[in-house]
Every structure is written in structure tokens, then in C-alpha cells.
Amino acid sequence: MARLPGTIGRSLLLARLFPAGMAILLATALPALAQSTAKPTATRAATSATVVAPIPAPGPAPGPVRIVGGPGPGCIAGAQRLPDAAPGLQTVRPGRSSFWGHPDVVAALLLLGQRARAAGLPDLYMNDISNPRGGPMPGGHASHQVGLDADVYLDIAIPRVVLTADQRERMEPPGLVRPDQRGVDPRHWRPGHVTLLRLATELPGVDRVLVNAAIKKQLCTEVPAGQRAWLQRIRPWYAHAAHMHIRFRCPAGQPECADLRPLPPGDGCDASLQWWFDRLDQPPPKPTPRPQGEPRVPAACAAIMTMPAVIPAAMTAPARPPPR
């Protein structure tokens, strides 16, 4: 049976107690991000010193694009916003979510919507990417701070119509995993999920895609052995039963951006996957108190989060009377 260091193992069990928030926090606070105990390998000079996250100025920080930190605390300048509606996708829960990301990430997500539609899938529901300037997200996210993480719901059961504002806000897509966490729920699992997850792994710049271990197990069952190369990028993690978490690599020319160590070889359909289910048989430990204090970001983020936004001239020019 594959084993992880004791501290990580205890943390994973805690995630079972708090599947909605703790698992997301652990998934990003632990650089392993599913089956790897490696640490980020990018330059740490810009991210070693931290400050209390300042209150960000409105809107995105002006470019050029600059990423500092990640995959945990960090920030971004020059972010772009994913449109609320585009071919093959719609954003949901805007009152609780934020849709700003690196321009390459936004372009990749638009491409995912187009490819999903071409494959006959309904519109995808897009959730969190990052805040306009990155930094701490509400709701317990420890990732999603540098514009390189995107949550995409896995609900593909019915054809889509353009949602009203109220429908978008109240959207709660169902999970795909049984209550015992040992397999997918046949009421919600569709063959199209295999297609959607494969399309996600094939996007430009994708590093890995996090899903619940039961979803990974189902993929290992359905995808023939000779066609599993893309499963290397599908990594199991607690929670993630209703959505996939797409993590993109640091773009070129971003020396302050911290990447994760490369994935281990193989498709992951081995003893390392069984480890996740073996842990379900063990009693969870007592939860430990969460760290107190204000959220922190790399010191270089202070300038990015507080610099004035660039307002287009069209928004500042005096109004002209209509032509006669």
C-alpha cells in the first residue's frame, strides 16, 4: 500500500471531516496536490517574505501580466475576466465567486467551452478562478490566488439554456460520488464525463486536474489500458465530487511564479490510488484548531494589490451631447 508521511496522512483524514472547505485548503496548502509530496520548485526569493494581505484596490491591477507566488498565497497583475457567457460555458454563483485569471488561462477555458460543445456536451458551469488581483479568496480557498486555478462543475446531465441572474446565483450542481466516497453515483455519472475530463487535460498549459478519488477510480475502470496516458494529469483529492479543479503551469517569463514539481510517471491507476480508499477505513483523528491571524501574501504583492487601476479614457471623458 502506498504511504505518505504521517503529517500529510493526518491532514488528509482531517479533510474527510471538513469536505467542503478543509479539503480545498489542504489541496493547495500541501504542494503534493494529490499523490505527490514534492515542494514547489520555482524561485522563492519573491515569495519567502510575506505581509498581511492588504485590502485590494477595485478592479484588476494594470499590466503587464505579473504573477507572484502560488500555488498557495500570491497575486496577479494584468488579469482578465472570463465572460459570463461564451460558446459552451456560463459562469455561476457570481455573488460567491470570482472569474479573473491569467489571459492564457481565460483563453484556455474559452477553448474548453468550445471543445465541449463540439463534443456534444451541454454548456459548462464555471466557478472560481481568482480575484481581480488574486490574493486570498473567500470561503476557505488557499489556492486560486494567482489566476492559474479554475473550478469547473461536472454537471452535464441536461441541455442548457442561458440562466437568469437568479438561477446563476442559486446554482448548486450535484456531486458525482456516492455518500460512502468509494465509487461514483450512477444516477449522475455519464459517459460524457470521460470526454469532459479528457478535454480538460488536453488544454494548453494544464499541469493537473483534481477530482475526487472515486472519479479517478471510475476513469481507470472505463478508459482502456492502452489509452490512459492523459490519466496521469487526473489526480485524486478529497471533496471535488461536484467539480474539477484545473491547475495551469506558470507561464513563460514569470520568474516569481511558483510551480509544482512534475507529476510522477504512470497513469495513477495503481496502488497509489488504492491508498485513498484505504484511508477511509481508518478512524479520523481529532481536528486541530486552524491557524489564527490575518491572511498573508508575498511581500511583492503589496504593490500589486494597492496600485490604482487604469480607467479607460472613454470612462473618464466628459459626456458629449447627442448629435442633432
PDB file of C-alpha atoms in Angstrom:
ATOM      1  CA  MET A   1       0.000   0.000   0.000  1.00  0.00           C
ATOM      2  CA  ALA A   2       1.330   3.452  -0.908  1.00  0.00           C
ATOM      3  CA  ARG A   3       2.064   5.567   2.135  1.00  0.00           C
ATOM      4  CA  LEU A   4       2.553   9.273   2.700  1.00  0.00           C
ATOM      5  CA  PRO A   5       4.357  10.974   5.582  1.00  0.00           C
ATOM      6  CA  GLY A   6       2.448  10.958   8.836  1.00  0.00           C
ATOM      7  CA  THR A   7       1.743  14.695   8.938  1.00  0.00           C
ATOM      8  CA  ILE A   8       0.204  14.622   5.480  1.00  0.00           C
ATOM      9  CA  GLY A   9      -1.734  11.463   6.252  1.00  0.00           C
ATOM     10  CA  ARG A  10      -3.258  13.039   9.364  1.00  0.00           C
ATOM     11  CA  SER A  11      -4.123  16.138   7.366  1.00  0.00           C
ATOM     12  CA  LEU A  12      -5.892  14.069   4.732  1.00  0.00           C
ATOM     13  CA  LEU A  13      -8.036  12.436   7.354  1.00  0.00           C
ATOM     14  CA  LEU A  14      -8.981  15.840   8.680  1.00  0.00           C
ATOM     15  CA  ALA A  15     -10.160  16.673   5.198  1.00  0.00           C
ATOM     16  CA  ARG A  16     -12.739  13.907   5.496  1.00  0.00           C
ATOM     17  CA  LEU A  17     -14.223  15.751   8.443  1.00  0.00           C
ATOM     18  CA  PHE A  18     -14.487  19.028   6.535  1.00  0.00           C
ATOM     19  CA  PRO A  19     -15.044  18.105   2.893  1.00  0.00           C
ATOM     20  CA  ALA A  20     -16.391  21.475   1.775  1.00  0.00           C
ATOM     21  CA  GLY A  21     -13.600  23.708   2.951  1.00  0.00           C
ATOM     22  CA  MET A  22     -10.790  21.848   4.652  1.00  0.00           C
ATOM     23  CA  ALA A  23     -10.097  19.620   1.674  1.00  0.00           C
ATOM     24  CA  ILE A  24      -9.762  22.598  -0.637  1.00  0.00           C
ATOM     25  CA  LEU A  25      -7.446  24.272   1.832  1.00  0.00           C
ATOM     26  CA  LEU A  26      -5.308  21.167   2.186  1.00  0.00           C
ATOM     27  CA  ALA A  27      -5.285  20.510  -1.527  1.00  0.00           C
ATOM     28  CA  THR A  28      -3.465  23.746  -2.076  1.00  0.00           C
ATOM     29  CA  ALA A  29      -1.577  24.244   1.152  1.00  0.00           C
ATOM     30  CA  LEU A  30       0.114  20.870   0.655  1.00  0.00           C
ATOM     31  CA  PRO A  31       2.204  21.092  -2.511  1.00  0.00           C
ATOM     32  CA  ALA A  32       1.539  17.431  -3.140  1.00  0.00           C
ATOM     33  CA  LEU A  33      -1.832  18.256  -4.674  1.00  0.00           C
ATOM     34  CA  ALA A  34      -2.741  14.607  -4.921  1.00  0.00           C
ATOM     35  CA  GLN A  35      -0.217  11.812  -4.621  1.00  0.00           C
ATOM     36  CA  SER A  36       2.998  13.854  -4.618  1.00  0.00           C
ATOM     37  CA  THR A  37       4.879  15.134  -1.596  1.00  0.00           C
ATOM     38  CA  ALA A  38       7.072  17.405  -3.703  1.00  0.00           C
ATOM     39  CA  LYS A  39       7.546  21.084  -2.940  1.00  0.00           C
ATOM     40  CA  PRO A  40       7.258  23.940  -5.462  1.00  0.00           C
ATOM     41  CA  THR A  41      10.431  24.299  -7.479  1.00  0.00           C
ATOM     42  CA  ALA A  42      10.142  27.888  -8.700  1.00  0.00           C
ATOM     43  CA  THR A  43      12.327  30.677  -7.414  1.00  0.00           C
ATOM     44  CA  ARG A  44      11.349  31.520  -3.828  1.00  0.00           C
ATOM     45  CA  ALA A  45      13.108  34.853  -3.487  1.00  0.00           C
ATOM     46  CA  ALA A  46       9.970  36.877  -4.179  1.00  0.00           C
ATOM     47  CA  THR A  47       7.692  34.738  -2.036  1.00  0.00           C
ATOM     48  CA  SER A  48       9.726  33.967   1.083  1.00  0.00           C
ATOM     49  CA  ALA A  49       8.931  37.283   2.806  1.00  0.00           C
ATOM     50  CA  THR A  50       5.238  37.817   3.488  1.00  0.00           C
ATOM     51  CA  VAL A  51       2.980  40.635   4.649  1.00  0.00           C
ATOM     52  CA  VAL A  52      -0.608  40.803   5.820  1.00  0.00           C
ATOM     53  CA  ALA A  53      -2.753  40.877   2.696  1.00  0.00           C
ATOM     54  CA  PRO A  54      -3.814  44.484   2.099  1.00  0.00           C
ATOM     55  CA  ILE A  55      -7.322  45.422   1.083  1.00  0.00           C
ATOM     56  CA  PRO A  56      -7.087  45.372  -2.721  1.00  0.00           C
ATOM     57  CA  ALA A  57      -7.962  48.370  -4.835  1.00  0.00           C
ATOM     58  CA  PRO A  58     -11.015  47.936  -7.093  1.00  0.00           C
ATOM     59  CA  GLY A  59     -10.634  46.084 -10.341  1.00  0.00           C
ATOM     60  CA  PRO A  60      -7.584  44.355 -11.781  1.00  0.00           C
ATOM     61  CA  ALA A  61      -4.074  45.707 -11.369  1.00  0.00           C
ATOM     62  CA  PRO A  62      -2.772  47.138 -14.636  1.00  0.00           C
ATOM     63  CA  GLY A  63      -0.409  45.060 -16.722  1.00  0.00           C
ATOM     64  CA  PRO A  64       1.956  43.818 -17.896  1.00  0.00           C
ATOM     65  CA  VAL A  65       0.982  40.432 -16.571  1.00  0.00           C
ATOM     66  CA  ARG A  66       2.926  39.534 -13.418  1.00  0.00           C
ATOM     67  CA  ILE A  67       2.363  36.538 -11.158  1.00  0.00           C
ATOM     68  CA  VAL A  68       3.873  36.411  -7.680  1.00  0.00           C
ATOM     69  CA  GLY A  69       3.643  33.257  -5.562  1.00  0.00           C
ATOM     70  CA  GLY A  70       1.452  30.192  -5.841  1.00  0.00           C
ATOM     71  CA  PRO A  71       0.140  27.580  -5.700  1.00  0.00           C
ATOM     72  CA  GLY A  72      -0.943  28.995  -2.327  1.00  0.00           C
ATOM     73  CA  PRO A  73      -0.549  32.673  -1.335  1.00  0.00           C
ATOM     74  CA  GLY A  74       0.099  35.035  -4.211  1.00  0.00           C
ATOM     75  CA  CYS A  75      -1.278  37.709  -6.512  1.00  0.00           C
ATOM     76  CA  ILE A  76      -1.523  38.717 -10.164  1.00  0.00           C
ATOM     77  CA  ALA A  77      -1.365  41.920 -12.196  1.00  0.00           C
ATOM     78  CA  GLY A  78      -2.864  42.179 -15.653  1.00  0.00           C
ATOM     79  CA  ALA A  79      -5.613  39.614 -15.061  1.00  0.00           C
ATOM     80  CA  GLN A  80      -8.523  39.237 -17.459  1.00  0.00           C
ATOM     81  CA  ARG A  81     -12.115  38.284 -16.640  1.00  0.00           C
ATOM     82  CA  LEU A  82     -13.850  35.245 -18.087  1.00  0.00           C
ATOM     83  CA  PRO A  83     -17.074  36.337 -19.830  1.00  0.00           C
ATOM     84  CA  ASP A  84     -20.287  35.419 -18.032  1.00  0.00           C
ATOM     85  CA  ALA A  85     -21.488  33.653 -21.179  1.00  0.00           C
ATOM     86  CA  ALA A  86     -19.483  32.317 -24.109  1.00  0.00           C
ATOM     87  CA  PRO A  87     -19.883  29.404 -26.522  1.00  0.00           C
ATOM     88  CA  GLY A  88     -20.105  26.274 -24.380  1.00  0.00           C
ATOM     89  CA  LEU A  89     -19.923  27.884 -20.937  1.00  0.00           C
ATOM     90  CA  GLN A  90     -21.637  30.076 -18.356  1.00  0.00           C
ATOM     91  CA  THR A  91     -20.379  31.455 -15.053  1.00  0.00           C
ATOM     92  CA  VAL A  92     -22.429  30.618 -11.942  1.00  0.00           C
ATOM     93  CA  ARG A  93     -22.712  31.825  -8.344  1.00  0.00           C
ATOM     94  CA  PRO A  94     -21.230  35.271  -9.123  1.00  0.00           C
ATOM     95  CA  GLY A  95     -22.055  36.589  -5.660  1.00  0.00           C
ATOM     96  CA  ARG A  96     -19.738  33.978  -4.140  1.00  0.00           C
ATOM     97  CA  SER A  97     -17.220  33.523  -6.938  1.00  0.00           C
ATOM     98  CA  SER A  98     -14.634  35.453  -8.934  1.00  0.00           C
ATOM     99  CA  PHE A  99     -13.674  34.874 -12.546  1.00  0.00           C
ATOM    100  CA  TRP A 100     -10.358  36.662 -13.121  1.00  0.00           C
ATOM    101  CA  GLY A 101      -7.304  34.825 -14.403  1.00  0.00           C
ATOM    102  CA  HIS A 102      -4.119  34.963 -16.399  1.00  0.00           C
ATOM    103  CA  PRO A 103      -5.003  35.770 -20.041  1.00  0.00           C
ATOM    104  CA  ASP A 104      -3.728  32.341 -21.127  1.00  0.00           C
ATOM    105  CA  VAL A 105      -5.992  30.646 -18.573  1.00  0.00           C
ATOM    106  CA  VAL A 106      -9.038  32.613 -19.710  1.00  0.00           C
ATOM    107  CA  ALA A 107      -8.246  31.680 -23.322  1.00  0.00           C
ATOM    108  CA  ALA A 108      -7.873  28.009 -22.361  1.00  0.00           C
ATOM    109  CA  LEU A 109     -11.215  27.965 -20.546  1.00  0.00           C
ATOM    110  CA  LEU A 110     -12.941  29.550 -23.544  1.00  0.00           C
ATOM    111  CA  LEU A 111     -11.358  26.823 -25.665  1.00  0.00           C
ATOM    112  CA  LEU A 112     -12.656  24.179 -23.249  1.00  0.00           C
ATOM    113  CA  GLY A 113     -16.194  25.505 -23.692  1.00  0.00           C
ATOM    114  CA  GLN A 114     -15.853  25.392 -27.470  1.00  0.00           C
ATOM    115  CA  ARG A 115     -14.419  21.864 -27.494  1.00  0.00           C
ATOM    116  CA  ALA A 116     -17.042  20.625 -25.039  1.00  0.00           C
ATOM    117  CA  ARG A 117     -19.817  21.998 -27.233  1.00  0.00           C
ATOM    118  CA  ALA A 118     -18.246  20.422 -30.325  1.00  0.00           C
ATOM    119  CA  ALA A 119     -18.218  17.088 -28.452  1.00  0.00           C
ATOM    120  CA  GLY A 120     -21.962  17.345 -27.849  1.00  0.00           C
ATOM    121  CA  LEU A 121     -21.785  18.341 -24.184  1.00  0.00           C
ATOM    122  CA  PRO A 122     -24.069  20.990 -22.669  1.00  0.00           C
ATOM    123  CA  ASP A 123     -22.758  24.359 -21.514  1.00  0.00           C
ATOM    124  CA  LEU A 124     -20.218  24.039 -18.717  1.00  0.00           C
ATOM    125  CA  TYR A 125     -20.791  25.853 -15.442  1.00  0.00           C
ATOM    126  CA  MET A 126     -17.689  27.827 -14.491  1.00  0.00           C
ATOM    127  CA  ASN A 127     -16.907  28.667 -10.879  1.00  0.00           C
ATOM    128  CA  ASP A 128     -13.933  30.242  -9.089  1.00  0.00           C
ATOM    129  CA  ILE A 129     -10.753  31.320 -10.858  1.00  0.00           C
ATOM    130  CA  SER A 130      -9.224  34.220  -8.871  1.00  0.00           C
ATOM    131  CA  ASN A 131      -9.974  37.700  -7.566  1.00  0.00           C
ATOM    132  CA  PRO A 132      -9.173  40.616  -9.923  1.00  0.00           C
ATOM    133  CA  ARG A 133      -5.741  40.959  -8.278  1.00  0.00           C
ATOM    134  CA  GLY A 134      -5.511  37.460  -6.884  1.00  0.00           C
ATOM    135  CA  GLY A 135      -4.825  37.120  -3.183  1.00  0.00           C
ATOM    136  CA  PRO A 136      -6.969  35.372  -0.554  1.00  0.00           C
ATOM    137  CA  MET A 137     -10.349  34.127  -1.714  1.00  0.00           C
ATOM    138  CA  PRO A 138     -13.466  33.995   0.444  1.00  0.00           C
ATOM    139  CA  GLY A 139     -14.789  30.628   1.548  1.00  0.00           C
ATOM    140  CA  GLY A 140     -11.552  28.966   2.638  1.00  0.00           C
ATOM    141  CA  HIS A 141      -9.697  28.680  -0.681  1.00  0.00           C
ATOM    142  CA  ALA A 142      -5.972  28.543  -0.140  1.00  0.00           C
ATOM    143  CA  SER A 143      -5.308  28.260  -3.861  1.00  0.00           C
ATOM    144  CA  HIS A 144      -6.953  30.337  -6.604  1.00  0.00           C
ATOM    145  CA  GLN A 145      -4.695  33.275  -5.697  1.00  0.00           C
ATOM    146  CA  VAL A 146      -2.585  33.768  -8.827  1.00  0.00           C
ATOM    147  CA  GLY A 147      -5.016  33.319 -11.726  1.00  0.00           C
ATOM    148  CA  LEU A 148      -3.858  29.781 -12.593  1.00  0.00           C
ATOM    149  CA  ASP A 149      -6.612  27.697 -10.935  1.00  0.00           C
ATOM    150  CA  ALA A 150     -10.123  27.173 -12.252  1.00  0.00           C
ATOM    151  CA  ASP A 151     -13.105  25.245 -10.889  1.00  0.00           C
ATOM    152  CA  VAL A 152     -15.449  23.742 -13.474  1.00  0.00           C
ATOM    153  CA  TYR A 153     -18.605  21.933 -12.402  1.00  0.00           C
ATOM    154  CA  LEU A 154     -19.119  18.392 -13.673  1.00  0.00           C
ATOM    155  CA  ASP A 155     -22.884  18.580 -14.136  1.00  0.00           C
ATOM    156  CA  ILE A 156     -23.587  17.570 -17.764  1.00  0.00           C
ATOM    157  CA  ALA A 157     -26.935  15.881 -17.276  1.00  0.00           C
ATOM    158  CA  ILE A 158     -29.291  18.181 -19.178  1.00  0.00           C
ATOM    159  CA  PRO A 159     -29.181  20.583 -22.140  1.00  0.00           C
ATOM    160  CA  ARG A 160     -28.511  24.170 -21.138  1.00  0.00           C
ATOM    161  CA  VAL A 161     -30.414  27.382 -21.569  1.00  0.00           C
ATOM    162  CA  VAL A 162     -28.952  30.770 -20.708  1.00  0.00           C
ATOM    163  CA  LEU A 163     -29.551  31.132 -16.984  1.00  0.00           C
ATOM    164  CA  THR A 164     -31.189  34.151 -15.442  1.00  0.00           C
ATOM    165  CA  ALA A 165     -29.216  36.131 -12.864  1.00  0.00           C
ATOM    166  CA  ASP A 166     -31.177  34.480 -10.057  1.00  0.00           C
ATOM    167  CA  GLN A 167     -30.635  30.979 -11.459  1.00  0.00           C
ATOM    168  CA  ARG A 168     -26.918  31.596 -11.819  1.00  0.00           C
ATOM    169  CA  GLU A 169     -26.642  32.679  -8.209  1.00  0.00           C
ATOM    170  CA  ARG A 170     -28.630  29.755  -6.778  1.00  0.00           C
ATOM    171  CA  MET A 171     -26.967  27.055  -8.876  1.00  0.00           C
ATOM    172  CA  GLU A 172     -25.895  24.012  -6.806  1.00  0.00           C
ATOM    173  CA  PRO A 173     -24.788  21.244  -9.209  1.00  0.00           C
ATOM    174  CA  PRO A 174     -24.965  17.704  -7.792  1.00  0.00           C
ATOM    175  CA  GLY A 175     -21.932  15.659  -6.833  1.00  0.00           C
ATOM    176  CA  LEU A 176     -20.933  12.561  -8.766  1.00  0.00           C
ATOM    177  CA  VAL A 177     -19.756  10.480  -5.790  1.00  0.00           C
ATOM    178  CA  ARG A 178     -21.660   8.082  -3.530  1.00  0.00           C
ATOM    179  CA  PRO A 179     -22.031   9.067   0.129  1.00  0.00           C
ATOM    180  CA  ASP A 180     -19.517   6.390   1.174  1.00  0.00           C
ATOM    181  CA  GLN A 181     -16.882   8.008  -1.115  1.00  0.00           C
ATOM    182  CA  ARG A 182     -15.969   4.632  -2.652  1.00  0.00           C
ATOM    183  CA  GLY A 183     -17.476   4.994  -6.100  1.00  0.00           C
ATOM    184  CA  VAL A 184     -19.409   7.271  -8.425  1.00  0.00           C
ATOM    185  CA  ASP A 185     -23.145   7.716  -8.137  1.00  0.00           C
ATOM    186  CA  PRO A 186     -24.741   6.014 -11.170  1.00  0.00           C
ATOM    187  CA  ARG A 187     -27.617   8.491 -11.025  1.00  0.00           C
ATOM    188  CA  HIS A 188     -25.289  11.300 -12.076  1.00  0.00           C
ATOM    189  CA  TRP A 189     -22.318   9.676 -13.837  1.00  0.00           C
ATOM    190  CA  ARG A 190     -22.423   9.868 -17.630  1.00  0.00           C
ATOM    191  CA  PRO A 191     -20.106   8.643 -20.407  1.00  0.00           C
ATOM    192  CA  GLY A 192     -19.660  12.311 -21.288  1.00  0.00           C
ATOM    193  CA  HIS A 193     -17.714  12.830 -18.070  1.00  0.00           C
ATOM    194  CA  VAL A 194     -14.843  10.828 -19.531  1.00  0.00           C
ATOM    195  CA  THR A 195     -14.848  13.113 -22.568  1.00  0.00           C
ATOM    196  CA  LEU A 196     -15.011  16.293 -20.480  1.00  0.00           C
ATOM    197  CA  LEU A 197     -12.162  15.308 -18.184  1.00  0.00           C
ATOM    198  CA  ARG A 198     -10.000  14.257 -21.112  1.00  0.00           C
ATOM    199  CA  LEU A 199     -10.642  17.595 -22.823  1.00  0.00           C
ATOM    200  CA  ALA A 200      -9.568  19.402 -19.653  1.00  0.00           C
ATOM    201  CA  THR A 201      -6.233  17.560 -19.529  1.00  0.00           C
ATOM    202  CA  GLU A 202      -5.552  18.459 -23.166  1.00  0.00           C
ATOM    203  CA  LEU A 203      -5.850  22.229 -22.703  1.00  0.00           C
ATOM    204  CA  PRO A 204      -2.718  24.296 -23.371  1.00  0.00           C
ATOM    205  CA  GLY A 205      -0.682  24.806 -20.213  1.00  0.00           C
ATOM    206  CA  VAL A 206      -2.570  22.381 -17.966  1.00  0.00           C
ATOM    207  CA  ASP A 207      -0.488  20.934 -15.140  1.00  0.00           C
ATOM    208  CA  ARG A 208      -3.069  18.678 -13.447  1.00  0.00           C
ATOM    209  CA  VAL A 209      -6.790  18.248 -12.845  1.00  0.00           C
ATOM    210  CA  LEU A 210      -8.038  17.429  -9.339  1.00  0.00           C
ATOM    211  CA  VAL A 211     -11.117  15.253  -8.842  1.00  0.00           C
ATOM    212  CA  ASN A 212     -12.484  13.022  -6.116  1.00  0.00           C
ATOM    213  CA  ALA A 213     -10.680   9.686  -5.812  1.00  0.00           C
ATOM    214  CA  ALA A 214     -13.889   7.862  -6.730  1.00  0.00           C
ATOM    215  CA  ILE A 215     -13.980   9.720 -10.049  1.00  0.00           C
ATOM    216  CA  LYS A 216     -10.377   8.799 -10.774  1.00  0.00           C
ATOM    217  CA  LYS A 217     -11.216   5.189  -9.934  1.00  0.00           C
ATOM    218  CA  GLN A 218     -14.123   5.225 -12.398  1.00  0.00           C
ATOM    219  CA  LEU A 219     -11.880   6.610 -15.132  1.00  0.00           C
ATOM    220  CA  CYS A 220      -9.377   3.831 -14.516  1.00  0.00           C
ATOM    221  CA  THR A 221     -12.236   1.357 -14.956  1.00  0.00           C
ATOM    222  CA  GLU A 222     -13.699   2.850 -18.133  1.00  0.00           C
ATOM    223  CA  VAL A 223     -10.624   4.002 -20.065  1.00  0.00           C
ATOM    224  CA  PRO A 224      -8.819   1.093 -21.800  1.00  0.00           C
ATOM    225  CA  ALA A 225      -5.298   0.394 -20.598  1.00  0.00           C
ATOM    226  CA  GLY A 226      -3.707   1.459 -23.860  1.00  0.00           C
ATOM    227  CA  GLN A 227      -5.447   4.845 -23.883  1.00  0.00           C
ATOM    228  CA  ARG A 228      -4.682   6.114 -20.382  1.00  0.00           C
ATOM    229  CA  ALA A 229      -1.771   8.489 -20.984  1.00  0.00           C
ATOM    230  CA  TRP A 230      -3.959  11.501 -20.182  1.00  0.00           C
ATOM    231  CA  LEU A 231      -4.976   9.990 -16.843  1.00  0.00           C
ATOM    232  CA  GLN A 232      -1.561  10.963 -15.473  1.00  0.00           C
ATOM    233  CA  ARG A 233      -2.907  14.503 -15.156  1.00  0.00           C
ATOM    234  CA  ILE A 234      -6.075  13.411 -13.360  1.00  0.00           C
ATOM    235  CA  ARG A 235      -5.141  13.483  -9.660  1.00  0.00           C
ATOM    236  CA  PRO A 236      -7.417  12.334  -6.815  1.00  0.00           C
ATOM    237  CA  TRP A 237      -8.164  14.557  -3.868  1.00  0.00           C
ATOM    238  CA  TYR A 238     -10.762  14.766  -1.122  1.00  0.00           C
ATOM    239  CA  ALA A 239     -14.007  16.628  -1.894  1.00  0.00           C
ATOM    240  CA  HIS A 240     -14.041  17.655  -5.598  1.00  0.00           C
ATOM    241  CA  ALA A 241     -17.104  15.461  -6.113  1.00  0.00           C
ATOM    242  CA  ALA A 242     -19.113  18.104  -7.988  1.00  0.00           C
ATOM    243  CA  HIS A 243     -16.334  19.975  -9.774  1.00  0.00           C
ATOM    244  CA  MET A 244     -12.876  19.562 -11.204  1.00  0.00           C
ATOM    245  CA  HIS A 245     -10.043  21.862 -10.215  1.00  0.00           C
ATOM    246  CA  ILE A 246      -7.837  22.674 -13.204  1.00  0.00           C
ATOM    247  CA  ARG A 247      -4.340  23.834 -12.309  1.00  0.00           C
ATOM    248  CA  PHE A 248      -2.266  25.518 -15.016  1.00  0.00           C
ATOM    249  CA  ARG A 249       1.523  25.736 -15.119  1.00  0.00           C
ATOM    250  CA  CYS A 250       3.316  29.028 -14.604  1.00  0.00           C
ATOM    251  CA  PRO A 251       3.514  30.781 -17.989  1.00  0.00           C
ATOM    252  CA  ALA A 252       6.867  31.549 -19.518  1.00  0.00           C
ATOM    253  CA  GLY A 253       8.516  34.752 -18.363  1.00  0.00           C
ATOM    254  CA  GLN A 254       7.099  34.651 -14.814  1.00  0.00           C
ATOM    255  CA  PRO A 255      10.125  34.034 -12.540  1.00  0.00           C
ATOM    256  CA  GLU A 256       8.175  34.931  -9.378  1.00  0.00           C
ATOM    257  CA  CYS A 257       5.521  32.288 -10.053  1.00  0.00           C
ATOM    258  CA  ALA A 258       5.849  29.016  -8.113  1.00  0.00           C
ATOM    259  CA  ASP A 259       5.039  25.791  -9.946  1.00  0.00           C
ATOM    260  CA  LEU A 260       4.622  22.295  -8.608  1.00  0.00           C
ATOM    261  CA  ARG A 261       7.158  19.542  -9.161  1.00  0.00           C
ATOM    262  CA  PRO A 262       6.347  17.403 -12.226  1.00  0.00           C
ATOM    263  CA  LEU A 263       3.839  14.629 -11.775  1.00  0.00           C
ATOM    264  CA  PRO A 264       5.064  11.109 -11.047  1.00  0.00           C
ATOM    265  CA  PRO A 265       5.166   8.777 -14.062  1.00  0.00           C
ATOM    266  CA  GLY A 266       2.310   6.448 -14.903  1.00  0.00           C
ATOM    267  CA  ASP A 267      -1.431   6.774 -15.194  1.00  0.00           C
ATOM    268  CA  GLY A 268      -2.096   6.608 -11.439  1.00  0.00           C
ATOM    269  CA  CYS A 269      -4.331   3.532 -11.730  1.00  0.00           C
ATOM    270  CA  ASP A 270      -2.230   1.602  -9.221  1.00  0.00           C
ATOM    271  CA  ALA A 271      -1.611   1.154  -5.515  1.00  0.00           C
ATOM    272  CA  SER A 272      -1.268   4.895  -5.074  1.00  0.00           C
ATOM    273  CA  LEU A 273      -4.953   5.228  -5.967  1.00  0.00           C
ATOM    274  CA  GLN A 274      -5.991   2.464  -3.567  1.00  0.00           C
ATOM    275  CA  TRP A 275      -4.284   4.432  -0.782  1.00  0.00           C
ATOM    276  CA  TRP A 276      -7.126   6.948  -0.839  1.00  0.00           C
ATOM    277  CA  PHE A 277      -9.711   4.251  -0.159  1.00  0.00           C
ATOM    278  CA  ASP A 278      -7.628   2.517   2.483  1.00  0.00           C
ATOM    279  CA  ARG A 279      -7.631   5.761   4.451  1.00  0.00           C
ATOM    280  CA  LEU A 280     -11.428   5.694   4.578  1.00  0.00           C
ATOM    281  CA  ASP A 281     -11.233   2.609   6.809  1.00  0.00           C
ATOM    282  CA  GLN A 282      -9.224   4.421   9.481  1.00  0.00           C
ATOM    283  CA  PRO A 283     -10.870   6.478  12.244  1.00  0.00           C
ATOM    284  CA  PRO A 284     -10.323  10.208  11.776  1.00  0.00           C
ATOM    285  CA  PRO A 285      -8.166  11.987  14.350  1.00  0.00           C
ATOM    286  CA  LYS A 286      -9.405  14.835  16.466  1.00  0.00           C
ATOM    287  CA  PRO A 287      -9.459  18.062  14.457  1.00  0.00           C
ATOM    288  CA  THR A 288      -6.753  20.575  15.273  1.00  0.00           C
ATOM    289  CA  PRO A 289      -7.505  24.318  15.543  1.00  0.00           C
ATOM    290  CA  ARG A 290      -6.989  26.270  12.378  1.00  0.00           C
ATOM    291  CA  PRO A 291      -4.232  28.910  12.435  1.00  0.00           C
ATOM    292  CA  GLN A 292      -5.437  32.306  13.570  1.00  0.00           C
ATOM    293  CA  GLY A 293      -4.491  35.687  12.189  1.00  0.00           C
ATOM    294  CA  GLU A 294      -4.845  37.765   9.047  1.00  0.00           C
ATOM    295  CA  PRO A 295      -4.153  36.062   5.699  1.00  0.00           C
ATOM    296  CA  ARG A 296      -0.706  36.783   4.316  1.00  0.00           C
ATOM    297  CA  VAL A 297       0.708  37.191   0.820  1.00  0.00           C
ATOM    298  CA  PRO A 298       4.232  37.552  -0.577  1.00  0.00           C
ATOM    299  CA  ALA A 299       5.651  40.999   0.184  1.00  0.00           C
ATOM    300  CA  ALA A 300       5.843  41.810  -3.533  1.00  0.00           C
ATOM    301  CA  CYS A 301       2.054  41.557  -3.691  1.00  0.00           C
ATOM    302  CA  ALA A 302       1.514  44.675  -1.597  1.00  0.00           C
ATOM    303  CA  ALA A 303       2.222  46.955  -4.542  1.00  0.00           C
ATOM    304  CA  ILE A 304       0.129  44.874  -6.951  1.00  0.00           C
ATOM    305  CA  MET A 305      -2.895  44.780  -4.654  1.00  0.00           C
ATOM    306  CA  THR A 306      -2.898  48.509  -3.889  1.00  0.00           C
ATOM    307  CA  MET A 307      -1.816  50.197  -7.143  1.00  0.00           C
ATOM    308  CA  PRO A 308      -4.542  52.308  -8.781  1.00  0.00           C
ATOM    309  CA  ALA A 309      -6.456  50.668 -11.581  1.00  0.00           C
ATOM    310  CA  VAL A 310      -6.137  52.102 -15.065  1.00  0.00           C
ATOM    311  CA  ILE A 311      -9.503  53.561 -16.083  1.00  0.00           C
ATOM    312  CA  PRO A 312     -10.092  53.661 -19.847  1.00  0.00           C
ATOM    313  CA  ALA A 313     -10.213  57.174 -21.273  1.00  0.00           C
ATOM    314  CA  ALA A 314     -13.739  56.571 -22.543  1.00  0.00           C
ATOM    315  CA  MET A 315     -14.889  56.254 -18.931  1.00  0.00           C
ATOM    316  CA  THR A 316     -13.255  59.489 -17.806  1.00  0.00           C
ATOM    317  CA  ALA A 317     -14.000  61.767 -20.787  1.00  0.00           C
ATOM    318  CA  PRO A 318     -16.812  64.284 -20.249  1.00  0.00           C
ATOM    319  CA  ALA A 319     -20.118  63.278 -21.729  1.00  0.00           C
ATOM    320  CA  ARG A 320     -20.933  64.813 -25.095  1.00  0.00           C
ATOM    321  CA  PRO A 321     -24.397  65.877 -26.122  1.00  0.00           C
ATOM    322  CA  PRO A 322     -26.052  63.589 -28.644  1.00  0.00           C
ATOM    323  CA  PRO A 323     -25.751  64.666 -32.314  1.00  0.00           C
ATOM    324  CA  ARG A 324     -28.584  66.763 -33.642  1.00  0.00           C
TER     325      ARG A 324
END
